[in-house]
Amino acid sequence: MDSEKSMKVLSVASECVPFVKTGGLADVVGALPGALAPLGVEVRVLMPGYPAMKAAISEDAKTQELGRLPGGRARLISGPANGTDVMVLDSPRLFDRPGNPYLGPDGKDWPDNHLRYGAFCRLAAQIATEGLDGWQPDVVHLHDWQAGLTAAYLKLGRQPAPPSLITIHNIAFQGLFPPEAATPLGLPKAEFHPEGFEYFGQLGFLKAGLVYADRISTVSPTYARELMSAEFGMGLEGVIAARRAEVHGILNGIDLEVWNPESDPQIAMGFSAKTPARKAKNRVALAQRFKLYAGGAGPLFCVVSRLTRQKGLDLLLEALPRLLARGASLAVLGSGDADLETGFQAAASDNPGRVGVVIGYDEPLSHLMQAGADSILVPSRFEPCGLTQLYGLRYGTLPLVARTGGLADTVIDANEAALQAGVATGFQFSPIAAAPLADAIDRACDAFADKKLWAAMVRRAMRHPVGWETSAAAYAKTYAELIETAA
Ligand code: ADP
């Protein structure tokens, strides 16, 4: 490969914005093709044929019959969808199901998920090795467990295959199935051992990806290091640590068009680093929306999150009395675990005008929250990268975050040294527990009381680069290295 120009990448993923999304993975898969195009990297995204995906692909897309895949007959539909070149595995028996991609109506994993994503990975490997209408990728980029088995098919197949990179977006989801699941997927029994795709007696899709892909990446340098420890590796720390030299941490960026405080149509009034007073209008609108008293002395904190243990929001419920004691208020948007939903709802009814809660998923409202709040709270127990703190920086909503994963890598804590050097953009706390969180809330309230200091931090946060430029270059470099090594 003489240069980074003309690299062709097959991106294999189960989620892609704006078609199908359950988490940050979808944002990354959706953003990378556009971010990589200026670097001469041509990305095509292979997706399962969920109803939303089939509806999005253009009418004049090409259709071809596919040979036998697990789960029966299938077709491949390829063409542009919303400006991205996509290929869709159209297998109605496997994917023509409404709602969440992974869960049935009973809220449990679909019982045939191994077939669904096994077929998907088989097809990915087939396209990678045989090409499609003369298009053959130089590199295969796999995302999370749903794509993981592709690496096994590539490595264990008879045909020469392009090199692969697997990105871990969240190691909590590993795609584990009983050993019998390997049979209909045509996986060689001889590889069912701990150095292969076995994970403690089960078939592990992500495990397979981590073993057979040529490189591994995850979405922040700190999370890359954390994943090699028992505390964060969720049982896969040994596999990852064994490949230490081939593990990269590449931060996620955000879409600077969708998340642009100057032109965002979903907020009350556009603003920039030069017009911070206009942000105040959004604050008023947000307070109204959550029935909060806007005139309090303290900052207006917000949370936009899945309400799960990972996100550490139980710690926030514990720290809430300190937040309220400082005259601050809180707006929460999220849904998830019942105990957290009821916990925040109770906090709202106990503290009218000070705590407001909307249970649900509301993209437009999430924009208003980023625009109107003074600070966004992200007290996650682990956080591979995190996106909401990046939106917070862009909208001058200073992030207050746990010092872990991508949160540690993207927010500069307002400690003495950082304040002296004039580089602070937010607040970090560690260890990850309620008391250190409450202390950080105290520090944020102190900083908020110093209007000059706060305004300087807001301006600095808004200038902090949070787009894809640097990270897209890092992916392009990794692809180029993979191609060079494989040549
Ligand atoms: P994760 O992928 O672990 O949920 P991230 O911070 O990486 O966390 O990405 C979460 C994404 O989902 C962000 O784009 C965030 O704004 C969005 N989000 C989370 N909860 C909600 C909600 N209740 N309403 C709207 N958007 C939400």
Coordinates of C-alpha atoms and ligand atoms in Angstrom, one line a residue:
M1 CA 0.0 0.0 0.0
D2 CA 1.8 3.1 -1.2
S3 CA -0.3 5.7 0.8
E4 CA -3.4 6.0 2.8
K5 CA -5.3 7.0 -0.4
S6 CA -7.6 4.5 -1.9
M7 CA -8.0 2.3 1.2
K8 CA -11.3 0.4 1.2
V9 CA -12.8 -0.6 4.5
L10 CA -15.7 -3.0 5.2
S11 CA -17.3 -1.8 8.5
V12 CA -19.3 -4.6 10.1
A13 CA -21.7 -3.4 12.8
S14 CA -25.1 -4.1 14.2
E15 CA -26.0 -0.5 14.8
C16 CA -25.6 2.7 12.8
V17 CA -26.9 6.2 13.3
P18 CA -29.4 7.3 12.0
F19 CA -31.0 3.9 11.3
V20 CA -30.6 1.7 14.4
K21 CA -29.3 2.8 17.7
T22 CA -29.2 1.4 21.3
G23 CA -25.9 3.0 22.3
G24 CA -22.8 4.9 21.5
L25 CA -21.7 2.2 19.1
A26 CA -24.3 3.4 16.6
D27 CA -22.9 7.0 16.7
V28 CA -19.4 5.8 15.9
V29 CA -20.3 3.5 13.1
G30 CA -22.5 6.2 11.6
A31 CA -19.9 8.9 11.9
L32 CA -16.7 7.1 10.7
P33 CA -17.5 6.9 6.9
G34 CA -17.9 10.7 6.6
A35 CA -14.9 11.4 8.9
L36 CA -12.7 9.0 6.9
A37 CA -13.7 10.0 3.4
P38 CA -11.5 13.2 3.4
L39 CA -8.6 11.0 4.2
G40 CA -9.1 8.8 1.2
V41 CA -10.7 5.9 3.1
E42 CA -13.8 4.5 1.4
V43 CA -16.0 2.8 4.0
R44 CA -19.0 0.5 3.3
V45 CA -21.1 -0.5 6.2
L46 CA -22.6 -4.0 6.5
M47 CA -25.7 -4.1 8.6
P48 CA -28.3 -6.7 9.5
G49 CA -31.6 -6.2 7.7
Y50 CA -33.7 -4.8 10.5
P51 CA -37.0 -3.2 9.3
A52 CA -35.6 0.3 9.8
M53 CA -32.5 -0.5 7.8
K54 CA -34.4 -1.9 4.9
A55 CA -36.7 1.1 4.9
A56 CA -33.7 3.5 4.8
I57 CA -31.9 2.0 1.8
S58 CA -32.6 3.8 -1.4
E59 CA -35.2 2.4 -3.8
D60 CA -32.8 1.8 -6.6
A61 CA -30.5 -0.3 -4.4
K62 CA -29.0 -3.5 -5.9
T63 CA -30.3 -6.8 -4.7
Q64 CA -28.6 -10.2 -5.0
E65 CA -29.4 -13.7 -3.9
L66 CA -27.0 -15.1 -1.4
G67 CA -25.9 -18.7 -1.1
R68 CA -26.8 -20.7 2.0
L69 CA -26.3 -18.9 5.3
P70 CA -27.3 -20.0 8.8
G71 CA -31.0 -19.2 9.2
G72 CA -32.0 -19.9 5.6
R73 CA -32.1 -18.1 2.3
A74 CA -31.1 -14.5 2.2
R75 CA -30.4 -11.6 -0.1
L76 CA -27.9 -8.8 0.0
I77 CA -29.2 -5.3 -0.6
S78 CA -26.5 -2.7 -1.3
G79 CA -26.7 1.0 -2.1
P80 CA -26.7 4.4 -0.4
A81 CA -28.7 5.2 2.7
N82 CA -28.7 8.7 4.0
G83 CA -25.4 9.4 2.3
T84 CA -23.6 6.2 3.5
D85 CA -22.8 3.2 1.4
V86 CA -24.5 0.3 3.1
M87 CA -24.9 -3.4 2.5
V88 CA -27.8 -5.0 4.2
L89 CA -28.3 -8.7 5.0
D90 CA -31.9 -9.2 4.1
S91 CA -32.9 -12.4 5.9
P92 CA -36.5 -11.9 7.0
R93 CA -36.5 -15.0 9.2
L94 CA -33.7 -13.6 11.2
F95 CA -34.2 -9.8 11.2
D96 CA -37.7 -8.9 10.3
R97 CA -38.6 -8.1 13.9
P98 CA -39.7 -4.8 15.3
G99 CA -38.2 -2.9 18.3
N100 CA -34.9 -3.5 20.0
P101 CA -32.5 -5.4 17.8
Y102 CA -31.4 -7.9 20.4
L103 CA -34.5 -8.4 22.7
G104 CA -37.8 -10.1 22.1
P105 CA -41.1 -8.8 23.4
D106 CA -40.5 -10.5 26.8
G107 CA -37.4 -8.3 27.2
K108 CA -35.1 -11.3 26.9
D109 CA -32.4 -11.9 24.3
W110 CA -33.9 -13.5 21.1
P111 CA -33.2 -17.2 21.5
D112 CA -31.6 -17.4 18.0
N113 CA -29.2 -14.5 18.4
H114 CA -26.3 -16.9 17.7
L115 CA -27.9 -17.7 14.3
R116 CA -28.7 -14.1 13.6
Y117 CA -25.3 -12.7 14.2
G118 CA -23.5 -15.8 13.1
A119 CA -25.1 -15.5 9.7
F120 CA -24.2 -11.8 9.6
C121 CA -20.6 -12.6 10.4
R122 CA -20.4 -15.4 7.8
L123 CA -21.6 -13.0 5.2
A124 CA -19.1 -10.3 6.3
A125 CA -16.3 -12.8 5.9
Q126 CA -17.6 -13.9 2.5
I127 CA -17.7 -10.3 1.2
A128 CA -14.2 -9.7 2.6
T129 CA -12.7 -12.7 0.9
E130 CA -14.6 -12.8 -2.3
G131 CA -15.5 -9.2 -2.8
L132 CA -18.8 -7.9 -4.2
D133 CA -19.1 -6.7 -7.8
G134 CA -15.4 -6.0 -8.0
W135 CA -15.3 -4.2 -4.7
Q136 CA -13.1 -5.9 -2.1
P137 CA -12.0 -4.3 1.2
D138 CA -8.4 -3.9 2.1
V139 CA -9.3 -4.0 5.8
V140 CA -12.3 -5.3 7.7
H141 CA -13.4 -3.2 10.7
L142 CA -15.5 -5.2 13.2
H143 CA -17.6 -3.6 15.9
D144 CA -18.5 -5.3 19.2
W145 CA -19.6 -8.9 19.7
Q146 CA -22.2 -9.0 17.0
A147 CA -19.4 -8.7 14.4
G148 CA -16.8 -10.6 16.4
L149 CA -17.2 -14.0 14.8
T150 CA -16.2 -12.5 11.4
A151 CA -12.6 -12.6 12.6
A152 CA -12.8 -16.3 13.2
Y153 CA -14.3 -17.0 9.8
L154 CA -11.5 -14.9 8.2
K155 CA -8.6 -16.5 10.1
L156 CA -9.9 -20.1 10.0
G157 CA -11.2 -20.0 6.4
R158 CA -9.3 -21.5 3.5
Q159 CA -9.2 -18.3 1.4
P160 CA -6.7 -15.5 1.8
A161 CA -8.4 -12.8 3.8
P162 CA -7.8 -9.1 4.4
P163 CA -6.6 -8.1 7.8
S164 CA -9.1 -7.2 10.5
L165 CA -9.5 -4.7 13.4
I166 CA -12.1 -5.3 16.1
T167 CA -13.3 -2.3 18.2
I168 CA -14.7 -2.9 21.7
H169 CA -17.3 -0.3 22.4
N170 CA -18.5 -1.9 25.6
I171 CA -17.1 -5.1 26.9
A172 CA -20.2 -5.7 29.1
F173 CA -21.8 -7.3 26.0
Q174 CA -19.9 -10.4 25.0
G175 CA -22.3 -12.5 22.9
L176 CA -22.0 -15.8 24.9
F177 CA -23.9 -18.9 23.8
P178 CA -24.0 -22.6 24.7
P179 CA -21.3 -24.7 22.9
E180 CA -23.9 -26.4 20.7
A181 CA -24.5 -23.0 19.0
A182 CA -21.1 -23.4 17.2
T183 CA -22.4 -26.4 15.1
P184 CA -25.0 -24.6 12.9
L185 CA -22.5 -21.8 12.4
G186 CA -19.9 -24.2 10.8
L187 CA -17.2 -23.4 13.3
P188 CA -14.4 -26.0 13.6
K189 CA -14.7 -28.0 16.8
A190 CA -10.9 -28.1 17.1
E191 CA -10.9 -24.3 17.9
F192 CA -13.3 -24.7 20.8
H193 CA -10.7 -24.2 23.5
P194 CA -9.5 -21.2 25.7
E195 CA -7.0 -20.0 23.0
G196 CA -9.8 -20.1 20.4
F197 CA -13.5 -19.1 20.6
E198 CA -14.3 -20.8 23.9
Y199 CA -15.1 -18.7 26.8
F200 CA -15.4 -20.8 30.0
G201 CA -17.3 -23.5 28.3
Q202 CA -19.3 -21.2 26.1
L203 CA -19.1 -19.9 22.6
G204 CA -17.9 -16.3 22.8
F205 CA -18.5 -14.0 19.8
L206 CA -16.4 -11.1 21.3
K207 CA -13.8 -13.6 22.5
A208 CA -13.5 -14.9 18.9
G209 CA -13.0 -11.3 17.7
L210 CA -10.3 -10.6 20.3
V211 CA -8.4 -13.8 19.5
Y212 CA -8.6 -13.9 15.7
A213 CA -8.6 -10.2 14.7
D214 CA -5.3 -8.8 13.7
R215 CA -5.6 -5.7 15.9
I216 CA -7.9 -4.6 18.8
S217 CA -9.0 -1.1 19.5
T218 CA -11.3 0.5 22.0
V219 CA -12.7 3.9 22.3
S220 CA -10.3 5.6 24.7
P221 CA -6.7 5.2 25.8
T222 CA -7.6 4.9 29.4
Y223 CA -10.3 2.2 28.8
A224 CA -7.7 0.3 26.7
R225 CA -5.4 0.1 29.8
E226 CA -8.3 -0.6 32.1
L227 CA -9.5 -3.5 30.0
M228 CA -6.3 -5.3 30.8
S229 CA -7.3 -5.4 34.5
A230 CA -9.7 -7.8 36.3
E231 CA -11.7 -4.8 37.6
F232 CA -12.7 -3.7 34.0
G233 CA -12.0 -6.6 31.7
M234 CA -15.1 -8.6 32.7
G235 CA -13.2 -11.9 32.3
L236 CA -11.5 -11.0 29.0
E237 CA -8.6 -9.1 30.6
G238 CA -6.1 -11.9 30.1
V239 CA -7.0 -12.2 26.4
I240 CA -6.5 -8.5 25.9
A241 CA -3.4 -8.2 28.0
A242 CA -1.8 -11.0 26.1
R243 CA -2.1 -8.8 22.9
R244 CA -1.0 -5.6 24.6
A245 CA 1.2 -4.5 21.7
E246 CA -1.8 -4.7 19.3
V247 CA -4.3 -2.9 21.4
H248 CA -5.1 0.8 20.6
G249 CA -7.2 3.4 22.3
I250 CA -8.8 5.8 19.9
L251 CA -11.3 8.4 21.3
N252 CA -14.7 8.8 19.8
G253 CA -15.6 12.2 18.3
I254 CA -19.0 13.7 17.9
D255 CA -20.9 15.0 14.8
L256 CA -20.2 18.7 14.8
E257 CA -23.1 19.5 12.6
V258 CA -25.7 17.7 14.6
W259 CA -24.2 19.0 17.8
N260 CA -23.6 22.6 16.9
P261 CA -24.8 25.1 19.5
E262 CA -24.8 27.9 16.9
S263 CA -27.3 26.2 14.5
D264 CA -29.0 23.5 16.6
P265 CA -32.7 23.7 15.7
Q266 CA -33.7 21.7 18.8
I267 CA -32.7 24.4 21.3
A268 CA -34.3 27.6 22.4
M269 CA -31.6 29.9 21.0
G270 CA -28.3 29.4 19.2
F271 CA -25.1 30.5 20.9
S272 CA -21.4 30.3 20.6
A273 CA -18.3 30.8 22.8
K274 CA -18.6 34.5 21.8
T275 CA -22.2 34.8 22.9
P276 CA -22.5 33.0 26.2
A277 CA -25.4 35.2 27.3
R278 CA -27.6 33.5 24.7
K279 CA -27.0 30.2 26.5
A280 CA -29.0 31.7 29.4
K281 CA -32.1 31.7 27.3
N282 CA -31.7 27.9 26.9
R283 CA -31.3 27.7 30.7
V284 CA -34.6 29.4 31.2
A285 CA -36.3 27.1 28.6
L286 CA -34.8 24.0 30.3
A287 CA -35.9 25.1 33.8
Q288 CA -39.4 25.7 32.4
R289 CA -39.5 22.3 30.8
F290 CA -38.5 20.6 34.0
K291 CA -40.6 22.9 36.2
L292 CA -37.4 24.1 38.0
Y293 CA -36.9 27.3 39.8
A294 CA -34.4 29.0 37.5
G295 CA -33.3 31.7 39.9
G296 CA -31.4 29.6 42.4
A297 CA -27.9 30.5 43.4
G298 CA -26.3 27.3 42.4
P299 CA -25.7 25.6 39.0
L300 CA -28.3 23.7 37.1
F301 CA -26.9 20.2 36.7
C302 CA -28.2 17.7 34.2
V303 CA -28.1 14.0 33.4
V304 CA -28.8 12.5 30.0
S305 CA -28.2 8.8 30.4
R306 CA -29.4 5.2 30.4
L307 CA -30.3 4.7 34.1
T308 CA -28.2 1.7 34.9
R309 CA -25.6 0.7 37.4
Q310 CA -22.8 1.3 34.9
K311 CA -23.7 5.0 34.8
G312 CA -23.3 5.3 38.6
L313 CA -26.5 7.3 39.1
D314 CA -27.3 5.5 42.4
L315 CA -24.2 7.5 43.6
L316 CA -25.9 10.7 42.4
L317 CA -29.0 9.9 44.4
E318 CA -26.8 9.4 47.5
A319 CA -25.0 12.7 46.8
L320 CA -28.2 14.6 46.1
P321 CA -28.5 16.2 49.5
R322 CA -25.2 17.9 49.1
L323 CA -26.2 19.2 45.7
L324 CA -29.4 20.6 47.0
A325 CA -27.7 22.1 50.1
R326 CA -25.6 24.2 47.7
G327 CA -28.6 25.7 46.1
A328 CA -28.1 23.8 42.9
S329 CA -30.8 22.1 40.9
L330 CA -31.0 18.9 38.8
A331 CA -32.7 17.9 35.5
V332 CA -32.6 14.2 34.6
L333 CA -33.5 12.6 31.3
G334 CA -33.2 8.8 31.1
S335 CA -34.7 5.4 31.4
G336 CA -33.6 2.1 32.5
D337 CA -33.5 0.2 35.9
A338 CA -36.7 0.4 37.8
D339 CA -35.1 1.3 41.1
L340 CA -33.2 4.3 39.6
E341 CA -36.3 5.5 37.7
T342 CA -38.4 5.4 40.9
G343 CA -35.4 6.9 42.9
F344 CA -35.2 9.9 40.7
Q345 CA -39.0 10.3 40.5
A346 CA -39.2 10.3 44.3
A347 CA -36.4 12.8 44.4
A348 CA -38.4 15.0 42.1
S349 CA -41.6 14.8 44.0
D350 CA -39.7 15.4 47.3
N351 CA -37.9 18.5 45.8
P352 CA -40.4 20.4 43.6
G353 CA -38.7 23.2 41.7
R354 CA -35.3 21.8 42.5
V355 CA -35.2 18.3 40.9
G356 CA -37.0 17.5 37.6
V357 CA -37.1 14.1 35.9
V358 CA -38.3 12.9 32.5
I359 CA -38.3 9.2 32.1
G360 CA -37.8 8.2 28.5
Y361 CA -35.6 8.5 25.5
D362 CA -36.0 12.0 23.9
E363 CA -33.3 13.1 21.4
P364 CA -34.6 16.7 21.0
L365 CA -34.9 17.2 24.7
S366 CA -31.3 15.9 25.1
H367 CA -30.2 18.8 23.0
L368 CA -32.0 21.4 25.1
M369 CA -30.4 19.9 28.2
Q370 CA -26.9 20.2 26.8
A371 CA -27.7 23.7 25.8
G372 CA -29.5 24.9 28.9
A373 CA -27.7 23.2 31.8
D374 CA -24.6 24.6 33.5
S375 CA -23.0 21.2 34.1
I376 CA -23.6 17.7 33.0
L377 CA -23.0 14.9 35.5
V378 CA -21.5 11.6 34.3
P379 CA -20.6 9.5 37.4
S380 CA -20.1 6.2 35.5
R381 CA -18.4 3.2 37.2
F382 CA -16.9 2.5 33.8
E383 CA -17.2 4.4 30.6
P384 CA -15.4 3.2 27.4
C385 CA -15.6 6.7 25.9
G386 CA -18.8 8.4 26.7
L387 CA -20.5 10.9 24.4
T388 CA -22.5 13.1 26.6
Q389 CA -19.5 14.8 28.2
L390 CA -18.3 15.7 24.7
Y391 CA -21.6 17.3 23.9
G392 CA -21.3 19.1 27.2
L393 CA -17.9 20.5 26.3
R394 CA -19.2 21.7 22.9
Y395 CA -22.2 23.4 24.5
G396 CA -20.3 24.9 27.4
T397 CA -22.0 22.6 29.9
L398 CA -19.1 21.8 32.0
P399 CA -18.8 18.0 32.5
L400 CA -18.5 16.6 36.0
V401 CA -17.2 13.1 35.5
A402 CA -15.9 10.0 37.2
R403 CA -12.1 9.6 36.5
T404 CA -12.4 6.5 34.3
G405 CA -12.2 5.4 30.7
G406 CA -12.9 8.1 28.1
L407 CA -14.2 10.5 30.8
A408 CA -10.7 10.7 32.2
D409 CA -9.2 11.3 28.7
T410 CA -11.6 14.1 27.6
V411 CA -12.2 16.3 30.6
I412 CA -9.5 18.4 32.3
D413 CA -10.2 18.6 36.0
A414 CA -10.2 22.0 37.6
N415 CA -7.5 21.2 40.1
E416 CA -5.0 23.8 41.3
A417 CA -2.4 23.1 38.6
A418 CA -5.0 23.1 35.8
L419 CA -6.5 26.3 37.1
Q420 CA -3.1 28.0 37.3
A421 CA -2.3 26.8 33.8
G422 CA -5.7 28.0 32.5
V423 CA -6.6 24.6 31.0
A424 CA -9.5 23.2 33.1
T425 CA -12.7 22.2 31.3
G426 CA -14.6 20.4 34.0
F427 CA -14.4 18.3 37.1
Q428 CA -13.3 14.8 37.8
F429 CA -13.7 12.6 40.9
S430 CA -12.1 9.5 42.1
P431 CA -12.5 6.9 43.6
I432 CA -15.9 6.3 42.2
A433 CA -18.2 6.6 45.2
A434 CA -20.8 8.9 46.5
A435 CA -18.6 11.0 48.8
P436 CA -16.0 11.9 46.2
L437 CA -18.9 12.7 43.8
A438 CA -20.4 15.0 46.4
D439 CA -17.0 16.7 46.9
A440 CA -16.7 17.3 43.2
I441 CA -20.2 18.8 43.2
D442 CA -19.1 21.1 45.9
R443 CA -16.1 22.2 43.9
A444 CA -18.3 22.8 40.9
C445 CA -20.6 24.9 43.0
D446 CA -17.6 26.9 44.3
A447 CA -16.4 27.5 40.7
F448 CA -19.9 28.5 39.6
A449 CA -20.0 31.1 42.3
D450 CA -16.8 32.7 40.8
K451 CA -18.5 34.1 37.6
K452 CA -15.3 35.0 35.9
L453 CA -13.7 31.6 36.5
W454 CA -16.9 29.8 35.3
A455 CA -17.2 31.9 32.2
A456 CA -13.5 31.3 31.3
M457 CA -14.0 27.5 31.7
V458 CA -17.1 27.6 29.6
R459 CA -15.3 29.4 26.8
R460 CA -12.4 26.9 27.0
A461 CA -14.7 23.9 27.0
M462 CA -16.4 25.1 23.9
R463 CA -13.1 25.5 22.1
H464 CA -11.9 22.0 23.1
P465 CA -11.8 19.8 19.9
V466 CA -14.4 17.1 20.1
G467 CA -14.9 16.3 16.4
W468 CA -13.6 13.3 14.5
E469 CA -10.5 14.8 12.9
T470 CA -7.8 13.4 15.2
S471 CA -9.5 10.1 15.7
A472 CA -10.3 9.5 12.1
A473 CA -6.6 10.0 11.3
A474 CA -5.7 7.5 14.0
Y475 CA -8.1 4.9 12.5
A476 CA -6.7 5.6 9.0
K477 CA -3.2 5.1 10.4
T478 CA -4.2 1.8 12.0
Y479 CA -5.8 0.6 8.8
A480 CA -2.7 1.5 6.8
E481 CA -0.4 -0.3 9.3
L482 CA -2.6 -3.4 9.0
I483 CA -2.4 -3.4 5.2
E484 CA 1.3 -2.9 5.3
T485 CA 1.8 -5.8 7.8
A486 CA -0.4 -8.1 5.8
A487 CA 1.3 -7.3 2.4
Ligands
ADP1 P1 -23.8 4.5 26.3 O1 -23.5 4.1 24.8 O2 -23.1 3.7 27.3 O3 -25.3 4.6 26.6 P2 -22.7 7.1 25.5 O4 -22.5 8.3 26.3 O5 -21.5 6.6 24.8 O6 -23.3 6.0 26.5 O7 -23.9 7.3 24.5 C1 -25.2 7.5 24.9 C2 -25.9 8.3 23.8 O8 -27.3 8.1 24.0 C3 -25.7 9.7 23.7 O9 -25.8 10.2 22.4 C4 -26.8 10.3 24.6 O10 -27.1 11.7 24.3 C5 -27.9 9.4 24.2 N1 -28.9 9.2 25.3 C6 -28.8 8.4 26.4 N2 -30.0 8.5 27.1 C7 -30.8 9.3 26.4 C8 -32.2 9.7 26.6 N3 -32.9 9.3 27.7 N4 -32.7 10.6 25.7 C9 -32.0 11.0 24.7 N5 -30.7 10.6 24.4 C10 -30.1 9.8 25.3

